[in-house]
CSV table of C-alpha atoms and ligand atoms in Angstrom, one decimal:
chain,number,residue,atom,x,y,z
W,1,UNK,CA,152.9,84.7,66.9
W,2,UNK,CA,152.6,83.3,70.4
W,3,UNK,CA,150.6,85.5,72.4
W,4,UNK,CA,149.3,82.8,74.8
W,5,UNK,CA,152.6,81.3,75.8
W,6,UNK,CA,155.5,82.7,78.2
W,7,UNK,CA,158.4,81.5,79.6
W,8,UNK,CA,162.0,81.0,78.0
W,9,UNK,CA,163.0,77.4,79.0
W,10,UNK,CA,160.0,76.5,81.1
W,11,UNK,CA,157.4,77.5,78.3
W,12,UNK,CA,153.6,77.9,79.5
W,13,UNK,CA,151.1,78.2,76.3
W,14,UNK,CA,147.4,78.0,77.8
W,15,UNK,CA,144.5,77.3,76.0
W,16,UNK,CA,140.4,77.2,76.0
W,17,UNK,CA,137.8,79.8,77.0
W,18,UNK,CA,135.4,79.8,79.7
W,19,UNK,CA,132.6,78.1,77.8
W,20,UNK,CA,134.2,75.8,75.7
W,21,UNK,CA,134.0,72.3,76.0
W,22,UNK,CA,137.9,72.5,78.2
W,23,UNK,CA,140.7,74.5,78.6
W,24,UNK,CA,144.2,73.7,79.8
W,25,UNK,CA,148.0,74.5,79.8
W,26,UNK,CA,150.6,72.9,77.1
W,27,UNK,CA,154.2,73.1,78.8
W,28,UNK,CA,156.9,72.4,76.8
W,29,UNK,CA,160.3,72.2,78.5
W,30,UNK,CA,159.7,70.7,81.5
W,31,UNK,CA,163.0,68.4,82.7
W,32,UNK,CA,162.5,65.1,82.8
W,33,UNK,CA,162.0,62.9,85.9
W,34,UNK,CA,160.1,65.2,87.9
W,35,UNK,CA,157.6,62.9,90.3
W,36,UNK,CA,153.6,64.2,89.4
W,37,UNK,CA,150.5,62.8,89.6
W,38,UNK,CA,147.0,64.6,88.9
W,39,UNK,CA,146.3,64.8,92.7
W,40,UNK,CA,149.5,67.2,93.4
W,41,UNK,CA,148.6,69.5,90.2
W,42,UNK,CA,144.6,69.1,92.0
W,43,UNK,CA,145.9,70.6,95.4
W,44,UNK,CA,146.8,73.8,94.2
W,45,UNK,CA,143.5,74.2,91.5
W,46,UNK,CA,141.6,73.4,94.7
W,47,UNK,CA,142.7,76.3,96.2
W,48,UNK,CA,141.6,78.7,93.2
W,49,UNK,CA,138.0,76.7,92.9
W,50,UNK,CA,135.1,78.7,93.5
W,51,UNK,CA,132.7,78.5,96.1
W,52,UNK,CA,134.6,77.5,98.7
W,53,UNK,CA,133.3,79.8,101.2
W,54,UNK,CA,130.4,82.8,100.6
W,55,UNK,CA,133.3,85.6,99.3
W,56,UNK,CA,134.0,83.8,96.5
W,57,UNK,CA,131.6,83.3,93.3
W,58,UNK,CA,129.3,80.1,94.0
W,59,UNK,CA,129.6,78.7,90.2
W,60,UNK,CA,130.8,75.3,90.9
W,61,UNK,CA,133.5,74.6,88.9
W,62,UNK,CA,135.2,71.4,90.2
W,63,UNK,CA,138.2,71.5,88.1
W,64,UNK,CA,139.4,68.5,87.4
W,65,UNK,CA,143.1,68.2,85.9
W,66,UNK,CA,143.6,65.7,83.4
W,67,UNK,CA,147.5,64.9,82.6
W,68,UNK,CA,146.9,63.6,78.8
W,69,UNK,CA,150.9,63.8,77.9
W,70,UNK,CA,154.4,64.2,79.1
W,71,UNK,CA,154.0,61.8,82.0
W,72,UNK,CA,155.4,58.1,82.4
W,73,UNK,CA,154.8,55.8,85.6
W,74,UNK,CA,154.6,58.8,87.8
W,75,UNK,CA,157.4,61.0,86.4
W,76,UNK,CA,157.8,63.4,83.3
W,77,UNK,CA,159.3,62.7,80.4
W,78,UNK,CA,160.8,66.0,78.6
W,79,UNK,CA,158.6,65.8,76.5
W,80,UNK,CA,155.5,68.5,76.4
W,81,UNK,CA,153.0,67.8,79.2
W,82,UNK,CA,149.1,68.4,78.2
W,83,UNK,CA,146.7,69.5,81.4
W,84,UNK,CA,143.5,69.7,80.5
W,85,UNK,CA,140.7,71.1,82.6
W,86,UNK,CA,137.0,70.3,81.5
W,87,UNK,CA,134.5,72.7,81.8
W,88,UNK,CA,131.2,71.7,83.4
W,89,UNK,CA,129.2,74.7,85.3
W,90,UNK,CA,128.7,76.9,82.5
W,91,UNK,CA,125.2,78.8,82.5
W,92,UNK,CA,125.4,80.9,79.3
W,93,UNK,CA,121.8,82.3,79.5
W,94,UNK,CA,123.3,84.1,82.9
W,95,UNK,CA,125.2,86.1,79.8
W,96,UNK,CA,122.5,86.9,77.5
W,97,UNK,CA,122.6,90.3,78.1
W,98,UNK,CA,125.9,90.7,77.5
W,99,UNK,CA,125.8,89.3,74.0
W,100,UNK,CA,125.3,92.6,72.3
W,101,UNK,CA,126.4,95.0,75.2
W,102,UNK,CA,129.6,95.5,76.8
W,103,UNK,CA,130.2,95.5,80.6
W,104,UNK,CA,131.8,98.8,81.7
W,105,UNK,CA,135.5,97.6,83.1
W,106,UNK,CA,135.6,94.0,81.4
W,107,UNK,CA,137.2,93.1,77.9
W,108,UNK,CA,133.9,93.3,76.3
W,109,UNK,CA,134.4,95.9,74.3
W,110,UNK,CA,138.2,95.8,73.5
W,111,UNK,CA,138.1,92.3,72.1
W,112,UNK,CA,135.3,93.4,70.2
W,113,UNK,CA,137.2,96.0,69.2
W,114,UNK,CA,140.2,94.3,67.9
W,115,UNK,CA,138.6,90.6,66.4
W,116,UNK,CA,134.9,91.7,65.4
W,117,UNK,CA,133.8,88.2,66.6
W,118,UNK,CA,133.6,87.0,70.6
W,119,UNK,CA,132.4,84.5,72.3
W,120,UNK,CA,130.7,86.4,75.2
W,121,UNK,CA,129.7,83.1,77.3
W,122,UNK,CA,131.5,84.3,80.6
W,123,UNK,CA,133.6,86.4,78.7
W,124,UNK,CA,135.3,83.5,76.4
W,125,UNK,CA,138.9,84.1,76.9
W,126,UNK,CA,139.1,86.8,78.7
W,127,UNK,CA,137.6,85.6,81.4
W,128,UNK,CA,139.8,84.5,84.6
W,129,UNK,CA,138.8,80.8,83.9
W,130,UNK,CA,141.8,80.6,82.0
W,131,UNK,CA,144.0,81.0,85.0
W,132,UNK,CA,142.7,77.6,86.4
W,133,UNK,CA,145.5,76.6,83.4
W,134,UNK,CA,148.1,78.6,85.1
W,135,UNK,CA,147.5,77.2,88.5
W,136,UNK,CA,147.5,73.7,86.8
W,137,UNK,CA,151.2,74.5,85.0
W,138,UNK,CA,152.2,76.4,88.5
W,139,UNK,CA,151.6,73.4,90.2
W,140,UNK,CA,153.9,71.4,87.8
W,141,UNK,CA,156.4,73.8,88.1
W,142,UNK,CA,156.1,73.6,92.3
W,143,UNK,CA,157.7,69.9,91.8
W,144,UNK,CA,159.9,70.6,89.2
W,145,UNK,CA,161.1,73.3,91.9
W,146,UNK,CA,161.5,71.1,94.7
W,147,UNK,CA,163.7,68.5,92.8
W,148,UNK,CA,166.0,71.9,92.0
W,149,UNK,CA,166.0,74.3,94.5
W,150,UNK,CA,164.3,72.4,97.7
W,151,UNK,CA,164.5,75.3,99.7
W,152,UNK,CA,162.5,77.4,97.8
W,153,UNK,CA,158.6,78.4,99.4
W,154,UNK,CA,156.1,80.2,97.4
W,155,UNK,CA,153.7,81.9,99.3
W,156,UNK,CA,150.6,84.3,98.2
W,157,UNK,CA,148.6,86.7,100.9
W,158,UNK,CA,146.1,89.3,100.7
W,159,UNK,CA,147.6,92.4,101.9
W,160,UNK,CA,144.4,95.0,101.5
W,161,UNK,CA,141.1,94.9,100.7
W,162,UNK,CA,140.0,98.1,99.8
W,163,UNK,CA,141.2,100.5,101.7
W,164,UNK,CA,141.5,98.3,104.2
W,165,UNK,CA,145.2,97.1,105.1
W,166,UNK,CA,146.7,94.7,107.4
W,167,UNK,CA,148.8,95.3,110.0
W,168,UNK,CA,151.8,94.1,109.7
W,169,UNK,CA,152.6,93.9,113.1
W,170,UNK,CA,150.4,91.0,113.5
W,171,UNK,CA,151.9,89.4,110.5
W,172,UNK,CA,152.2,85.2,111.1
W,173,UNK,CA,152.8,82.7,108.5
W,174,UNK,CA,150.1,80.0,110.0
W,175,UNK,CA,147.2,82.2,109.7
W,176,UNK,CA,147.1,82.4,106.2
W,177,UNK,CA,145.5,78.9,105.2
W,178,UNK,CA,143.1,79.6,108.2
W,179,UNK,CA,140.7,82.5,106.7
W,180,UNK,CA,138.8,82.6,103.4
W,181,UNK,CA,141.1,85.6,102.7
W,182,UNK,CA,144.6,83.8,102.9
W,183,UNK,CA,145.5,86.8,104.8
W,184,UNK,CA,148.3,86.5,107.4
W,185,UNK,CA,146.8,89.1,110.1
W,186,UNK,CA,143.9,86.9,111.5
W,187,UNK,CA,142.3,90.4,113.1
W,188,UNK,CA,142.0,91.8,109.5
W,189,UNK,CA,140.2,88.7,108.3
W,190,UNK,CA,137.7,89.3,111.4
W,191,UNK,CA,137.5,92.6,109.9
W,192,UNK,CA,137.2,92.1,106.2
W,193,UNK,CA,134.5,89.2,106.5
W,194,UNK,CA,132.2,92.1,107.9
W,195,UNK,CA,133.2,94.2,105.4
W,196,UNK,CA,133.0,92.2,101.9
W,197,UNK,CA,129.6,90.8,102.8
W,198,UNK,CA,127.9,94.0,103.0
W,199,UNK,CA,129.4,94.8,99.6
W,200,UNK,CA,128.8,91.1,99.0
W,201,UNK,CA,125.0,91.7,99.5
W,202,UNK,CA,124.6,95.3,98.0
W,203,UNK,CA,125.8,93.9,94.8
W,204,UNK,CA,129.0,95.9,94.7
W,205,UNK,CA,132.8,94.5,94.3
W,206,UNK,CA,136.1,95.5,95.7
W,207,UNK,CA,139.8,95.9,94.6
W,208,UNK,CA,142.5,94.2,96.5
W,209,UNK,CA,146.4,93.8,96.9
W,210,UNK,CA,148.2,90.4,96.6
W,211,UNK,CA,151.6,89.7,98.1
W,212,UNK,CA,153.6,86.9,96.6
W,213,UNK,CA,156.9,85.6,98.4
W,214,UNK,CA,159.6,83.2,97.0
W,215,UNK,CA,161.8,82.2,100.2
W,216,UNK,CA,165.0,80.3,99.7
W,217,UNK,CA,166.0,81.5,96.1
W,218,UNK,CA,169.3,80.9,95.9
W,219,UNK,CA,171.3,84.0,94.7
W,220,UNK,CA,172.1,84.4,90.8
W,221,UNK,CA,168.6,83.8,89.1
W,222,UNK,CA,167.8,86.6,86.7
W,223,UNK,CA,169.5,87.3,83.0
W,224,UNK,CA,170.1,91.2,82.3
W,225,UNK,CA,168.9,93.1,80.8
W,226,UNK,CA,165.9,91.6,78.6
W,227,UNK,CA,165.3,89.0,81.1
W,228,UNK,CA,165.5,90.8,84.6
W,229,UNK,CA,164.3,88.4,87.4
W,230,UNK,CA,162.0,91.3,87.9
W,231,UNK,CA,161.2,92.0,84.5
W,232,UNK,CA,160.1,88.5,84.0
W,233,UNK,CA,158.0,88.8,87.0
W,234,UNK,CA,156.3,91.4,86.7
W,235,UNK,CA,155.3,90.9,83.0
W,236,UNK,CA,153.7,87.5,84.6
W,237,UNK,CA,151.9,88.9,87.2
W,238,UNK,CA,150.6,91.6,84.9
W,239,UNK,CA,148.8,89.3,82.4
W,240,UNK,CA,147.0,88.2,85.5
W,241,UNK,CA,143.0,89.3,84.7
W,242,UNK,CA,142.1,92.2,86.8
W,243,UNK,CA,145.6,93.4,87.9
W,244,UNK,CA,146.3,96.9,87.2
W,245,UNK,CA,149.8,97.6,89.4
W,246,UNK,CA,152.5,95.3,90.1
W,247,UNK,CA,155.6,96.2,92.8
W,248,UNK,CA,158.5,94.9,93.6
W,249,UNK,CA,160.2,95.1,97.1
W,250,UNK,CA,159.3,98.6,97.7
W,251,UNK,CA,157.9,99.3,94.9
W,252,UNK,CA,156.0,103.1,94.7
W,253,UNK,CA,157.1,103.8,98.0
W,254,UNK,CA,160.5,103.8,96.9
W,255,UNK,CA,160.0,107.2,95.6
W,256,UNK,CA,159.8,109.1,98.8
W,257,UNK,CA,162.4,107.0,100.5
W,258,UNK,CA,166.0,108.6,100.4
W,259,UNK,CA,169.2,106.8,99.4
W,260,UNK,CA,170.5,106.2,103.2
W,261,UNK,CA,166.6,104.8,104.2
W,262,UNK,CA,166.6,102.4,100.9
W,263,UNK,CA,170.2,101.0,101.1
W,264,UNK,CA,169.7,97.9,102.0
W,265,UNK,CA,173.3,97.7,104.1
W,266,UNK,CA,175.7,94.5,103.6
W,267,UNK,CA,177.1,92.2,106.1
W,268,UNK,CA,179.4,89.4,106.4
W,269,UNK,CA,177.2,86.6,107.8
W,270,UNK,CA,178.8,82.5,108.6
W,271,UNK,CA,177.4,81.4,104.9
W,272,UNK,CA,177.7,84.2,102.3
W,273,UNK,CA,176.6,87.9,102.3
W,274,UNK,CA,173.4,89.3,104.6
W,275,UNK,CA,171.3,92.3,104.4
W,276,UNK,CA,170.0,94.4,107.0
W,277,UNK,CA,166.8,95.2,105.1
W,278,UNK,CA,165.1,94.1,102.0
W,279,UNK,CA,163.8,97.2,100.0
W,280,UNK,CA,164.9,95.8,96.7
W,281,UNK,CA,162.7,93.1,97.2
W,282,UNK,CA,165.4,90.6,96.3
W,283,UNK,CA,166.2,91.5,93.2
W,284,UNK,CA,169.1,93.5,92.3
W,285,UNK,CA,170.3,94.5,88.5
W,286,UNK,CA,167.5,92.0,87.7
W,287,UNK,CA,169.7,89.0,89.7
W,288,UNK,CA,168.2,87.4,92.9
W,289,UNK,CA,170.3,88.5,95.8
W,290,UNK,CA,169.4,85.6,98.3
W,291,UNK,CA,167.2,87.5,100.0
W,292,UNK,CA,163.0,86.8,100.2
W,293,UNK,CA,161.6,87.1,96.6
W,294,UNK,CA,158.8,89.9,97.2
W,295,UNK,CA,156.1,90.9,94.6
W,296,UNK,CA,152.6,92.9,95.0
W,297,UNK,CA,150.4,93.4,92.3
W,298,UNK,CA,146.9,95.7,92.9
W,299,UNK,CA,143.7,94.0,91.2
W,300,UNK,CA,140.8,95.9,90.4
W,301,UNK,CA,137.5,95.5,91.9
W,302,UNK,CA,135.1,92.8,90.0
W,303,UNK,CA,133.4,94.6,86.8
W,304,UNK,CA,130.3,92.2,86.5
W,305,UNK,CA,128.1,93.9,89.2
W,306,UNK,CA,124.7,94.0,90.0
W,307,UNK,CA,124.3,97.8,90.0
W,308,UNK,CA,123.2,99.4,87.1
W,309,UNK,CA,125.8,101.1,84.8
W,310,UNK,CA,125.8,102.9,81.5
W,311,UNK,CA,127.2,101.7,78.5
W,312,UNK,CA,126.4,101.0,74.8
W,313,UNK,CA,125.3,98.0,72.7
W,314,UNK,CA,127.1,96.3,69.2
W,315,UNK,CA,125.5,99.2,67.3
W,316,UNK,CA,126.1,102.2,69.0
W,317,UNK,CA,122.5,102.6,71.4
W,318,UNK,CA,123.0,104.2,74.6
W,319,UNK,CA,121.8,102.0,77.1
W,320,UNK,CA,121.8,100.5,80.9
W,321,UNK,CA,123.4,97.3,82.3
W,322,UNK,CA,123.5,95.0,84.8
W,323,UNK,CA,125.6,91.5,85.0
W,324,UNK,CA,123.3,89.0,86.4
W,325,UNK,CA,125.6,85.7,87.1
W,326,UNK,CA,127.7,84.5,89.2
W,327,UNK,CA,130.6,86.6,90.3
W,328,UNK,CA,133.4,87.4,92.5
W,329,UNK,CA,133.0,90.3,94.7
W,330,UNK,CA,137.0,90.5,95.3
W,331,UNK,CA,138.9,89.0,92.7
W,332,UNK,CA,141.7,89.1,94.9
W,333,UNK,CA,140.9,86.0,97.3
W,334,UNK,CA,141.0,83.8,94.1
W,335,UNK,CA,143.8,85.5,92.4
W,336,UNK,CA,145.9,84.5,95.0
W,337,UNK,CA,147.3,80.9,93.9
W,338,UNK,CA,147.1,82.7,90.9
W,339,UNK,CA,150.1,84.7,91.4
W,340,UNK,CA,152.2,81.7,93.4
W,341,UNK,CA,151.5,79.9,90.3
W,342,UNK,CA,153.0,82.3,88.0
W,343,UNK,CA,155.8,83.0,90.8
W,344,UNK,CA,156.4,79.2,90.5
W,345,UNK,CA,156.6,79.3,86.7
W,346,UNK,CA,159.2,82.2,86.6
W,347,UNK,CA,161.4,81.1,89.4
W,348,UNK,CA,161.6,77.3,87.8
W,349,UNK,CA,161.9,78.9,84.2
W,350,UNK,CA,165.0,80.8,85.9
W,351,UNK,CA,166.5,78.4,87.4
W,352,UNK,CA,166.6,76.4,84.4
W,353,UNK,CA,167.7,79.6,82.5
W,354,UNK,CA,171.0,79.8,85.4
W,355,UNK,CA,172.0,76.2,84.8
W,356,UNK,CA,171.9,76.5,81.1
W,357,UNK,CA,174.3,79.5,81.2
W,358,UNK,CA,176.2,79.3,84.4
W,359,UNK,CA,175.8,76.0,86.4
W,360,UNK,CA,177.4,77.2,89.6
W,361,UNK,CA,177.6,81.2,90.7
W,362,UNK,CA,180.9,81.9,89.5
W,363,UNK,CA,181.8,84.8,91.7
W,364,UNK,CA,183.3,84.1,95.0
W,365,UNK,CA,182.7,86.2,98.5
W,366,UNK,CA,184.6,85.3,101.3
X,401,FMN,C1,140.6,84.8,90.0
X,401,FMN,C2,139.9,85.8,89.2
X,401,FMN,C3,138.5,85.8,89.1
X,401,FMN,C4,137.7,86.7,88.4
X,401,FMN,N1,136.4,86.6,88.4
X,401,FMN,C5,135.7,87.6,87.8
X,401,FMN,C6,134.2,87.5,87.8
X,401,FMN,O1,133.6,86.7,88.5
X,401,FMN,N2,133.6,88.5,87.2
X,401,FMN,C7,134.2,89.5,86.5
X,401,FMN,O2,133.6,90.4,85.9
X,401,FMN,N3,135.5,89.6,86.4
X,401,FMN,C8,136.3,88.6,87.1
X,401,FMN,N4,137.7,88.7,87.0
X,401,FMN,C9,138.3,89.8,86.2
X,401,FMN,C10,138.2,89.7,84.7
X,401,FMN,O3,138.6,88.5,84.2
X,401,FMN,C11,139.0,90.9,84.1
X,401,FMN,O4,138.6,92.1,84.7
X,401,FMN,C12,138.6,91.0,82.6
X,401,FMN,O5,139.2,89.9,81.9
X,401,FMN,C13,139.2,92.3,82.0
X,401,FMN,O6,140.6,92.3,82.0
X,401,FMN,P1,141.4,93.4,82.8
X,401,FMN,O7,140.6,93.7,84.0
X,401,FMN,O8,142.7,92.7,83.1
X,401,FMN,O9,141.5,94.6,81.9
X,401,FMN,C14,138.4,87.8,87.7
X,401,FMN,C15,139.8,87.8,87.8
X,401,FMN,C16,140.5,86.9,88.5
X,401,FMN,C17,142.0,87.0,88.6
């Protein structure tokens, strides 16, 4: 069984749990010669690290990537790359109430459930610390991308927070590395820094959506029907922690759209076909059209909370909680590079998948 690895050609397996000694990504299948160095995987684990700015949980968690294989003066070898990620802010007595009861909304209960033995330090493996591995293999993937397809961007943005959504109206690329929020409307940012540290201070936590773009996909990427561009995509941003609804293109809204609003109408443009629209998000019969890449996945607001809940211990008591610790009151600012990273893995593990099979698109327009 491999339940902690996905990915076809490009093959992810991550590792460790939040208060073990390390944890880390394995990737087997990685081409060979792509340039890396720790400091390019470090840019994007950076981005995920907490306690950056007072909306995120203030554990200090430098992560650290260590390359330990698959890497010779400066550039992989094909052969499986080890990232390792040691873990050094760990405060398990912040989880001693947790050791025999189970937080109402976190795995607690379920991987109790199932394995009759857990490691409940910070959750153990199902907490989000293993998607520092991710980011490390999505940053791997980024270079392995730009030797391939050099036109391709990823780019992740918070769309809503809470009920509160951005307009898209004021929708600009170069605002999203300037707020904690990496939110491309800079007058929602204003507005959701009043908003989260109220929640922030009250204890509470919030659900947000996440955006992710791929520009510059070339047409062709996707293998029907078991391995649907979109299929593939939205199976990875599911096994994110904490997301509950993933869309592509239109998504739900598709359902009260009509056929002539949806149709996404076809033109002749200088190089190749052009859309007037991009409901489909990019994705047609699970193969990339050309167009923008577009994903959205909904994450759930933070379960550890300082508000008192009900819930029940090991052996059946009812009783009361409340998660002391350190802990995100949006998930969604941090889960972010998350979802680029697994757009990053998916698209690269594609590409390789289209040059295995078909090298060049084989059907001519024009
Ligand atoms: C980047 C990120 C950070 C997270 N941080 C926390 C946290 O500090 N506290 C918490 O209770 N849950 C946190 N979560 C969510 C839990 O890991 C998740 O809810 C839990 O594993 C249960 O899984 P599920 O929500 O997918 O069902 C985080 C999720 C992500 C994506």
């Amino acid at each position: 069984m491999s339940m902690n690895s996905f990915g076809h050609l490009f093959r992810v397996t991550t590792w460790g749990e939040s208060h073990g000694p390390a944890l880390g990504a394995t990737v087997d299948g990685c081409p060979p010669g792509v340039v890396i160095d720790e400091a390019m995987i470090q840019h994007w684990l950076d981005k995920r690290k907490p306690g950056q700015n007072k909306f995120t949980t203030q554990r200090r968690e430098p992560d650290q990537v260590k390359i330990l294989s698959g890497v010779f003066e400066g550039q992989t070898t094909g052969t499986p790359v080890q990232l390792m990620i040691e873990n050094t802010d760990q405060r398990s007595k912040d989880y001693g109430d947790i050791m025999d009861k189970f937080r109402p909304g976190h795995a607690d209960i379920t991987y109790w459930q199932k394995y009759g033995i857990r490691d409940y330090r910070g959750g153990g493996r199902s907490s989000a610390r293993e998607t520092a591995s991710r980011v490390a293999a999505g940053g791997l993937a980024r270079e392995a991308i730009r030797q391939i397809a050099p036109n391709v961007q990823i780019t992740g943005y918070m769309t809503q927070i809470g009920p509160h959504k951005i307009d898209r109206k004021n929708f600009d690329w170069s605002q999203i590395e300037e707020n904690p929020f990496w939110t491309p409307d800079a007058q929602a940012a204003d507005d959701w820094a009043a908003y989260l540290d109220d929640l922030r201070k009250s204890g509470n936590s919030v659900g947000a959506v996440v955006e992710v773009v791929a520009r510059g996909v070339p047409a062709g990427l996707g293998a029907p029907v078991y391995a649907k561009l979109d299929t593939d995509l939205a199976a990875a941003m599911m096994s994110i922690n904490a997301v509950k609804g993933v869309e592509i293109g239109e998504g739900m809204a598709a359902a009260e759209l009509t056929g002539e609003a949806n149709a996404d109408e076809i033109f002749m443009g200088q190089n190749g076909p052009q859309y007037s629209s991009n409901h489909a998000g990019g994705i047609l019969g699970g193969i990339s059209t050309g167009q923008d890449i577009v994903v959205r996945f909904a994450v759930k607001p933070t379960s550890s909370i300082l508000t008192t809940r009900k819930t029940i211990t090991k052996s059946g008591e009812e009783t009361e909680i409340i998660t002391k610790g350190r802990h995100d009151p949006c998930v969604g600012i941090r889960a972010v590079p998350v979802g680029e990273a697994m757009m990053a893995c998916v698209i690269l593990d594609h590409l390789l998948l289209h040059r295995g099979q078909i090298g060049e698109n084989r059907g001519r327009i024009g």
